[in-house]
JSON list of C-alpha atoms in Angstrom, two decimals:
[
{"chain": "A", "resi": 1, "resn": "MET", "atom": "CA", "xyz": [12.62, 12.18, 23.34]},
{"chain": "A", "resi": 2, "resn": "ARG", "atom": "CA", "xyz": [11.39, 12.57, 26.55]},
{"chain": "A", "resi": 3, "resn": "ARG", "atom": "CA", "xyz": [7.20, 12.28, 26.87]},
{"chain": "A", "resi": 4, "resn": "ASP", "atom": "CA", "xyz": [7.11, 16.00, 29.03]},
{"chain": "A", "resi": 5, "resn": "VAL", "atom": "CA", "xyz": [8.82, 17.50, 26.17]},
{"chain": "A", "resi": 6, "resn": "LEU", "atom": "CA", "xyz": [6.47, 15.55, 23.35]},
{"chain": "A", "resi": 7, "resn": "THR", "atom": "CA", "xyz": [2.88, 16.19, 26.03]},
{"chain": "A", "resi": 8, "resn": "ARG", "atom": "CA", "xyz": [3.91, 19.70, 26.67]},
{"chain": "A", "resi": 9, "resn": "ALA", "atom": "CA", "xyz": [3.75, 20.10, 22.06]},
{"chain": "A", "resi": 10, "resn": "LEU", "atom": "CA", "xyz": [1.26, 17.89, 22.24]},
{"chain": "A", "resi": 11, "resn": "GLY", "atom": "CA", "xyz": [-0.79, 19.73, 24.58]},
{"chain": "A", "resi": 12, "resn": "SER", "atom": "CA", "xyz": [-0.42, 23.51, 23.16]},
{"chain": "A", "resi": 13, "resn": "ALA", "atom": "CA", "xyz": [-1.74, 22.27, 19.51]},
{"chain": "A", "resi": 14, "resn": "PRO", "atom": "CA", "xyz": [-4.87, 21.20, 17.63]},
{"chain": "A", "resi": 15, "resn": "ARG", "atom": "CA", "xyz": [-6.03, 17.74, 18.63]},
{"chain": "A", "resi": 16, "resn": "PHE", "atom": "CA", "xyz": [-5.42, 16.25, 14.84]},
{"chain": "A", "resi": 17, "resn": "ALA", "atom": "CA", "xyz": [-1.43, 17.26, 15.00]},
{"chain": "A", "resi": 18, "resn": "VAL", "atom": "CA", "xyz": [-0.39, 14.08, 14.93]},
{"chain": "A", "resi": 19, "resn": "VAL", "atom": "CA", "xyz": [-1.39, 11.16, 12.96]},
{"chain": "A", "resi": 20, "resn": "PRO", "atom": "CA", "xyz": [-0.99, 8.17, 14.73]},
{"chain": "A", "resi": 21, "resn": "GLY", "atom": "CA", "xyz": [1.65, 6.11, 14.93]},
{"chain": "A", "resi": 22, "resn": "GLY", "atom": "CA", "xyz": [3.81, 8.79, 12.59]},
{"chain": "A", "resi": 23, "resn": "ASN", "atom": "CA", "xyz": [5.49, 11.56, 13.71]},
{"chain": "A", "resi": 24, "resn": "MET", "atom": "CA", "xyz": [4.41, 14.34, 10.70]},
{"chain": "A", "resi": 25, "resn": "SER", "atom": "CA", "xyz": [1.09, 16.79, 11.32]},
{"chain": "A", "resi": 26, "resn": "SER", "atom": "CA", "xyz": [-1.61, 15.42, 10.15]},
{"chain": "A", "resi": 27, "resn": "LEU", "atom": "CA", "xyz": [-2.24, 18.51, 8.43]},
{"chain": "A", "resi": 28, "resn": "ASP", "atom": "CA", "xyz": [1.22, 18.85, 6.74]},
{"chain": "A", "resi": 29, "resn": "PRO", "atom": "CA", "xyz": [-0.09, 17.72, 3.24]},
{"chain": "A", "resi": 30, "resn": "GLY", "atom": "CA", "xyz": [-2.80, 20.67, 3.13]},
{"chain": "A", "resi": 31, "resn": "VAL", "atom": "CA", "xyz": [-0.26, 23.34, 3.32]},
{"chain": "A", "resi": 32, "resn": "PRO", "atom": "CA", "xyz": [1.57, 24.37, -0.20]},
{"chain": "A", "resi": 33, "resn": "GLN", "atom": "CA", "xyz": [4.98, 25.16, -1.38]},
{"chain": "A", "resi": 34, "resn": "ALA", "atom": "CA", "xyz": [4.29, 26.99, -3.96]},
{"chain": "A", "resi": 35, "resn": "THR", "atom": "CA", "xyz": [6.25, 30.60, -3.34]},
{"chain": "A", "resi": 36, "resn": "GLN", "atom": "CA", "xyz": [5.10, 31.80, -6.42]},
{"chain": "A", "resi": 37, "resn": "LEU", "atom": "CA", "xyz": [1.31, 33.38, -7.26]},
{"chain": "A", "resi": 38, "resn": "PRO", "atom": "CA", "xyz": [2.26, 33.77, -11.05]},
{"chain": "A", "resi": 39, "resn": "LEU", "atom": "CA", "xyz": [4.00, 30.53, -11.73]},
{"chain": "A", "resi": 40, "resn": "LEU", "atom": "CA", "xyz": [0.80, 28.61, -10.07]},
{"chain": "A", "resi": 41, "resn": "ASP", "atom": "CA", "xyz": [-1.20, 31.05, -12.48]},
{"chain": "A", "resi": 42, "resn": "ARG", "atom": "CA", "xyz": [0.33, 29.88, -15.93]},
{"chain": "A", "resi": 43, "resn": "MET", "atom": "CA", "xyz": [0.19, 26.31, -14.52]},
{"chain": "A", "resi": 44, "resn": "VAL", "atom": "CA", "xyz": [-3.60, 26.72, -13.96]},
{"chain": "A", "resi": 45, "resn": "GLY", "atom": "CA", "xyz": [-3.65, 28.37, -17.01]},
{"chain": "A", "resi": 46, "resn": "MET", "atom": "CA", "xyz": [-1.40, 25.21, -18.90]},
{"chain": "A", "resi": 47, "resn": "VAL", "atom": "CA", "xyz": [-4.47, 22.99, -16.96]},
{"chain": "A", "resi": 48, "resn": "VAL", "atom": "CA", "xyz": [-7.40, 24.60, -18.19]},
{"chain": "A", "resi": 49, "resn": "LEU", "atom": "CA", "xyz": [-6.09, 24.59, -21.82]},
{"chain": "A", "resi": 50, "resn": "GLY", "atom": "CA", "xyz": [-6.26, 21.00, -21.77]},
{"chain": "A", "resi": 51, "resn": "GLU", "atom": "CA", "xyz": [-2.36, 20.27, -20.58]},
{"chain": "A", "resi": 52, "resn": "ASP", "atom": "CA", "xyz": [-1.89, 17.32, -18.53]},
{"chain": "A", "resi": 53, "resn": "ASP", "atom": "CA", "xyz": [0.76, 16.16, -18.77]},
{"chain": "A", "resi": 54, "resn": "PRO", "atom": "CA", "xyz": [3.79, 17.20, -15.86]},
{"chain": "A", "resi": 55, "resn": "THR", "atom": "CA", "xyz": [6.96, 16.59, -17.69]},
{"chain": "A", "resi": 56, "resn": "TRP", "atom": "CA", "xyz": [6.05, 18.73, -20.41]},
{"chain": "A", "resi": 57, "resn": "LEU", "atom": "CA", "xyz": [4.56, 21.33, -17.76]},
{"chain": "A", "resi": 58, "resn": "GLN", "atom": "CA", "xyz": [7.83, 21.24, -16.15]},
{"chain": "A", "resi": 59, "resn": "HIS", "atom": "CA", "xyz": [9.21, 22.03, -19.92]},
{"chain": "A", "resi": 60, "resn": "LYS", "atom": "CA", "xyz": [7.54, 25.11, -21.31]},
{"chain": "A", "resi": 61, "resn": "ILE", "atom": "CA", "xyz": [6.69, 26.65, -17.48]},
{"chain": "A", "resi": 62, "resn": "GLY", "atom": "CA", "xyz": [10.65, 26.55, -16.69]},
{"chain": "A", "resi": 63, "resn": "PHE", "atom": "CA", "xyz": [11.37, 24.74, -13.54]},
{"chain": "A", "resi": 64, "resn": "LYS", "atom": "CA", "xyz": [13.98, 23.02, -12.81]},
{"chain": "A", "resi": 65, "resn": "ASN", "atom": "CA", "xyz": [12.79, 19.47, -10.93]},
{"chain": "A", "resi": 66, "resn": "LEU", "atom": "CA", "xyz": [9.86, 18.18, -11.84]},
{"chain": "A", "resi": 67, "resn": "ARG", "atom": "CA", "xyz": [9.08, 18.17, -7.70]},
{"chain": "A", "resi": 68, "resn": "HIS", "atom": "CA", "xyz": [8.00, 21.37, -8.91]},
{"chain": "A", "resi": 69, "resn": "VAL", "atom": "CA", "xyz": [5.31, 20.85, -11.21]},
{"chain": "A", "resi": 70, "resn": "HIS", "atom": "CA", "xyz": [4.36, 18.75, -8.31]},
{"chain": "A", "resi": 71, "resn": "HIS", "atom": "CA", "xyz": [4.55, 21.49, -5.69]},
{"chain": "A", "resi": 72, "resn": "TYR", "atom": "CA", "xyz": [2.67, 24.07, -8.01]},
{"chain": "A", "resi": 73, "resn": "LEU", "atom": "CA", "xyz": [-0.32, 21.22, -8.32]},
{"chain": "A", "resi": 74, "resn": "GLU", "atom": "CA", "xyz": [-0.49, 20.69, -5.34]},
{"chain": "A", "resi": 75, "resn": "ALA", "atom": "CA", "xyz": [-1.06, 24.02, -4.25]},
{"chain": "A", "resi": 76, "resn": "ALA", "atom": "CA", "xyz": [-3.48, 24.29, -7.63]},
{"chain": "A", "resi": 77, "resn": "ARG", "atom": "CA", "xyz": [-5.66, 21.29, -5.51]},
{"chain": "A", "resi": 78, "resn": "TRP", "atom": "CA", "xyz": [-5.03, 22.79, -2.21]},
{"chain": "A", "resi": 79, "resn": "ALA", "atom": "CA", "xyz": [-6.94, 26.08, -3.07]},
{"chain": "A", "resi": 80, "resn": "ARG", "atom": "CA", "xyz": [-8.91, 23.17, -5.48]},
{"chain": "A", "resi": 81, "resn": "LEU", "atom": "CA", "xyz": [-8.64, 24.64, -8.88]},
{"chain": "A", "resi": 82, "resn": "ILE", "atom": "CA", "xyz": [-7.62, 21.47, -10.22]},
{"chain": "A", "resi": 83, "resn": "ASP", "atom": "CA", "xyz": [-9.17, 17.65, -9.78]},
{"chain": "A", "resi": 84, "resn": "GLU", "atom": "CA", "xyz": [-8.29, 15.97, -7.02]},
{"chain": "A", "resi": 85, "resn": "ASP", "atom": "CA", "xyz": [-7.47, 13.33, -9.01]},
{"chain": "A", "resi": 86, "resn": "ALA", "atom": "CA", "xyz": [-6.33, 14.18, -12.16]},
{"chain": "A", "resi": 87, "resn": "ILE", "atom": "CA", "xyz": [-4.51, 16.91, -14.19]},
{"chain": "A", "resi": 88, "resn": "ARG", "atom": "CA", "xyz": [-7.53, 18.69, -14.50]},
{"chain": "A", "resi": 89, "resn": "PRO", "atom": "CA", "xyz": [-9.08, 21.79, -14.22]},
{"chain": "A", "resi": 90, "resn": "THR", "atom": "CA", "xyz": [-12.15, 22.22, -11.56]},
{"chain": "A", "resi": 91, "resn": "ASN", "atom": "CA", "xyz": [-15.02, 24.05, -11.66]},
{"chain": "A", "resi": 92, "resn": "LEU", "atom": "CA", "xyz": [-13.62, 27.00, -10.13]},
{"chain": "A", "resi": 93, "resn": "GLY", "atom": "CA", "xyz": [-9.86, 26.91, -11.69]},
{"chain": "A", "resi": 94, "resn": "ARG", "atom": "CA", "xyz": [-11.84, 27.70, -14.70]},
{"chain": "A", "resi": 95, "resn": "ARG", "atom": "CA", "xyz": [-12.97, 30.15, -13.26]},
{"chain": "A", "resi": 96, "resn": "TYR", "atom": "CA", "xyz": [-10.32, 32.02, -11.50]},
{"chain": "A", "resi": 97, "resn": "VAL", "atom": "CA", "xyz": [-8.12, 31.85, -15.95]},
{"chain": "A", "resi": 98, "resn": "SER", "atom": "CA", "xyz": [-11.21, 32.99, -16.99]},
{"chain": "A", "resi": 99, "resn": "SER", "atom": "CA", "xyz": [-11.26, 36.33, -13.80]},
{"chain": "A", "resi": 100, "resn": "ARG", "atom": "CA", "xyz": [-7.57, 36.75, -15.08]},
{"chain": "A", "resi": 101, "resn": "PHE", "atom": "CA", "xyz": [-6.86, 35.40, -11.99]},
{"chain": "A", "resi": 102, "resn": "GLU", "atom": "CA", "xyz": [-9.54, 37.14, -9.72]},
{"chain": "A", "resi": 103, "resn": "PRO", "atom": "CA", "xyz": [-7.62, 36.05, -6.03]},
{"chain": "A", "resi": 104, "resn": "HIS", "atom": "CA", "xyz": [-10.97, 35.88, -4.24]},
{"chain": "A", "resi": 105, "resn": "ALA", "atom": "CA", "xyz": [-11.40, 32.34, -6.38]},
{"chain": "A", "resi": 106, "resn": "ILE", "atom": "CA", "xyz": [-8.07, 30.70, -4.46]},
{"chain": "A", "resi": 107, "resn": "LEU", "atom": "CA", "xyz": [-9.95, 31.97, -0.74]},
{"chain": "A", "resi": 108, "resn": "GLU", "atom": "CA", "xyz": [-13.04, 30.55, -2.55]},
{"chain": "A", "resi": 109, "resn": "GLY", "atom": "CA", "xyz": [-10.99, 27.36, -3.11]},
{"chain": "A", "resi": 110, "resn": "ALA", "atom": "CA", "xyz": [-9.46, 26.86, 0.57]},
{"chain": "A", "resi": 111, "resn": "ARG", "atom": "CA", "xyz": [-12.78, 27.77, 2.54]},
{"chain": "A", "resi": 112, "resn": "GLY", "atom": "CA", "xyz": [-12.85, 25.05, 3.99]},
{"chain": "A", "resi": 113, "resn": "ARG", "atom": "CA", "xyz": [-9.59, 23.98, 4.78]},
{"chain": "A", "resi": 114, "resn": "ALA", "atom": "CA", "xyz": [-7.83, 23.99, 8.17]},
{"chain": "A", "resi": 115, "resn": "LEU", "atom": "CA", "xyz": [-5.40, 26.24, 7.54]},
{"chain": "A", "resi": 116, "resn": "VAL", "atom": "CA", "xyz": [-6.67, 29.08, 5.88]},
{"chain": "A", "resi": 117, "resn": "GLU", "atom": "CA", "xyz": [-9.54, 28.28, 8.72]},
{"chain": "A", "resi": 118, "resn": "GLU", "atom": "CA", "xyz": [-7.42, 28.36, 12.13]},
{"chain": "A", "resi": 119, "resn": "VAL", "atom": "CA", "xyz": [-5.74, 32.24, 9.56]},
{"chain": "A", "resi": 120, "resn": "THR", "atom": "CA", "xyz": [-8.97, 33.60, 10.03]},
{"chain": "A", "resi": 121, "resn": "ARG", "atom": "CA", "xyz": [-9.77, 32.86, 13.37]},
{"chain": "A", "resi": 122, "resn": "VAL", "atom": "CA", "xyz": [-6.39, 34.35, 14.81]},
{"chain": "A", "resi": 123, "resn": "LEU", "atom": "CA", "xyz": [-7.23, 37.24, 13.02]},
{"chain": "A", "resi": 124, "resn": "GLY", "atom": "CA", "xyz": [-10.74, 37.45, 13.95]},
{"chain": "A", "resi": 125, "resn": "GLY", "atom": "CA", "xyz": [-11.21, 39.54, 11.12]},
{"chain": "A", "resi": 126, "resn": "ASP", "atom": "CA", "xyz": [-7.91, 42.03, 11.93]},
{"chain": "A", "resi": 127, "resn": "VAL", "atom": "CA", "xyz": [-5.50, 42.12, 7.95]},
{"chain": "A", "resi": 128, "resn": "PRO", "atom": "CA", "xyz": [-3.19, 39.28, 7.47]},
{"chain": "A", "resi": 129, "resn": "THR", "atom": "CA", "xyz": [0.22, 40.12, 9.13]},
{"chain": "A", "resi": 130, "resn": "PRO", "atom": "CA", "xyz": [3.01, 38.14, 7.51]},
{"chain": "A", "resi": 131, "resn": "ASN", "atom": "CA", "xyz": [3.95, 36.45, 10.84]},
{"chain": "A", "resi": 132, "resn": "VAL", "atom": "CA", "xyz": [0.19, 35.49, 11.15]},
{"chain": "A", "resi": 133, "resn": "VAL", "atom": "CA", "xyz": [0.74, 31.41, 9.30]},
{"chain": "A", "resi": 134, "resn": "ALA", "atom": "CA", "xyz": [3.63, 31.51, 10.47]},
{"chain": "A", "resi": 135, "resn": "SER", "atom": "CA", "xyz": [1.97, 30.91, 14.57]},
{"chain": "A", "resi": 136, "resn": "VAL", "atom": "CA", "xyz": [-0.64, 28.01, 12.88]},
{"chain": "A", "resi": 137, "resn": "LEU", "atom": "CA", "xyz": [2.04, 26.63, 11.58]},
{"chain": "A", "resi": 138, "resn": "ARG", "atom": "CA", "xyz": [4.70, 25.66, 14.19]},
{"chain": "A", "resi": 139, "resn": "ARG", "atom": "CA", "xyz": [1.57, 25.27, 16.58]},
{"chain": "A", "resi": 140, "resn": "TRP", "atom": "CA", "xyz": [0.39, 23.02, 14.25]},
{"chain": "A", "resi": 141, "resn": "SER", "atom": "CA", "xyz": [4.09, 21.14, 13.80]},
{"chain": "A", "resi": 142, "resn": "PHE", "atom": "CA", "xyz": [6.55, 21.97, 16.34]},
{"chain": "A", "resi": 143, "resn": "ARG", "atom": "CA", "xyz": [8.76, 19.59, 14.62]},
{"chain": "A", "resi": 144, "resn": "TYR", "atom": "CA", "xyz": [9.06, 22.47, 11.47]},
{"chain": "A", "resi": 145, "resn": "SER", "atom": "CA", "xyz": [12.07, 23.52, 11.02]},
{"chain": "A", "resi": 146, "resn": "GLN", "atom": "CA", "xyz": [12.30, 27.50, 10.89]},
{"chain": "A", "resi": 147, "resn": "GLY", "atom": "CA", "xyz": [13.51, 27.37, 7.46]},
{"chain": "A", "resi": 148, "resn": "THR", "atom": "CA", "xyz": [10.44, 25.27, 6.43]},
{"chain": "A", "resi": 149, "resn": "VAL", "atom": "CA", "xyz": [7.79, 27.10, 8.58]},
{"chain": "A", "resi": 150, "resn": "THR", "atom": "CA", "xyz": [9.54, 30.75, 6.49]},
{"chain": "A", "resi": 151, "resn": "SER", "atom": "CA", "xyz": [9.21, 28.84, 3.44]},
{"chain": "A", "resi": 152, "resn": "ARG", "atom": "CA", "xyz": [5.58, 27.23, 4.40]},
{"chain": "A", "resi": 153, "resn": "ASP", "atom": "CA", "xyz": [4.63, 30.67, 5.93]},
{"chain": "A", "resi": 154, "resn": "GLU", "atom": "CA", "xyz": [5.89, 32.70, 2.07]},
{"chain": "A", "resi": 155, "resn": "ALA", "atom": "CA", "xyz": [4.18, 30.27, 0.29]},
{"chain": "A", "resi": 156, "resn": "THR", "atom": "CA", "xyz": [0.73, 30.21, 1.75]},
{"chain": "A", "resi": 157, "resn": "ASP", "atom": "CA", "xyz": [0.87, 33.69, 2.58]},
{"chain": "A", "resi": 158, "resn": "THR", "atom": "CA", "xyz": [1.34, 34.02, -1.47]},
{"chain": "A", "resi": 159, "resn": "GLN", "atom": "CA", "xyz": [-1.99, 32.68, -1.55]},
{"chain": "A", "resi": 160, "resn": "LEU", "atom": "CA", "xyz": [-4.60, 33.76, 1.26]},
{"chain": "A", "resi": 161, "resn": "ARG", "atom": "CA", "xyz": [-2.98, 37.18, 1.81]},
{"chain": "A", "resi": 162, "resn": "LEU", "atom": "CA", "xyz": [-4.14, 39.14, -0.67]},
{"chain": "A", "resi": 163, "resn": "PRO", "atom": "CA", "xyz": [-8.35, 37.87, -0.90]},
{"chain": "A", "resi": 164, "resn": "LEU", "atom": "CA", "xyz": [-7.60, 37.84, 3.43]},
{"chain": "A", "resi": 165, "resn": "LYS", "atom": "CA", "xyz": [-7.37, 41.68, 3.52]},
{"chain": "A", "resi": 166, "resn": "GLU", "atom": "CA", "xyz": [-9.79, 42.28, 0.51]},
{"chain": "A", "resi": 167, "resn": "VAL", "atom": "CA", "xyz": [-12.43, 40.59, 2.95]},
{"chain": "A", "resi": 168, "resn": "ALA", "atom": "CA", "xyz": [-11.49, 42.02, 6.21]}
]
């Protein structure tokens, strides 16, 4: 890749967008890939009930691939609903389930995450629109394909739009 193209692309991204020595955005791990909130709710509910085996979760929820279980576990970790190091609920995760999946718990858990803070900053108090997360993702990582941006936009939008609308 030409240096001037790379420099221009990085100039429009946040200073911390590229991992030194690599080509992945340092923010990639913080962008959840779980796109269906009812499945996330079901996953967190099962973890709160004591389930900690990914294979069992895969069969119980009906995922065709174990990779999907990991996407939903990572999304739950991103929202701080389950522990970072193990498949066990946090206090927020327990509260989320006992509140019958009140969406404000996800927003509460995601506060401080780079993506949420940037989306909130871009919104400036406005009601979220479907393209806000996608625009933030495009600025963070110029290497995303349109399909990846769309997928991650849908995933994050699923988890954030309702609580952000109610806050705005």
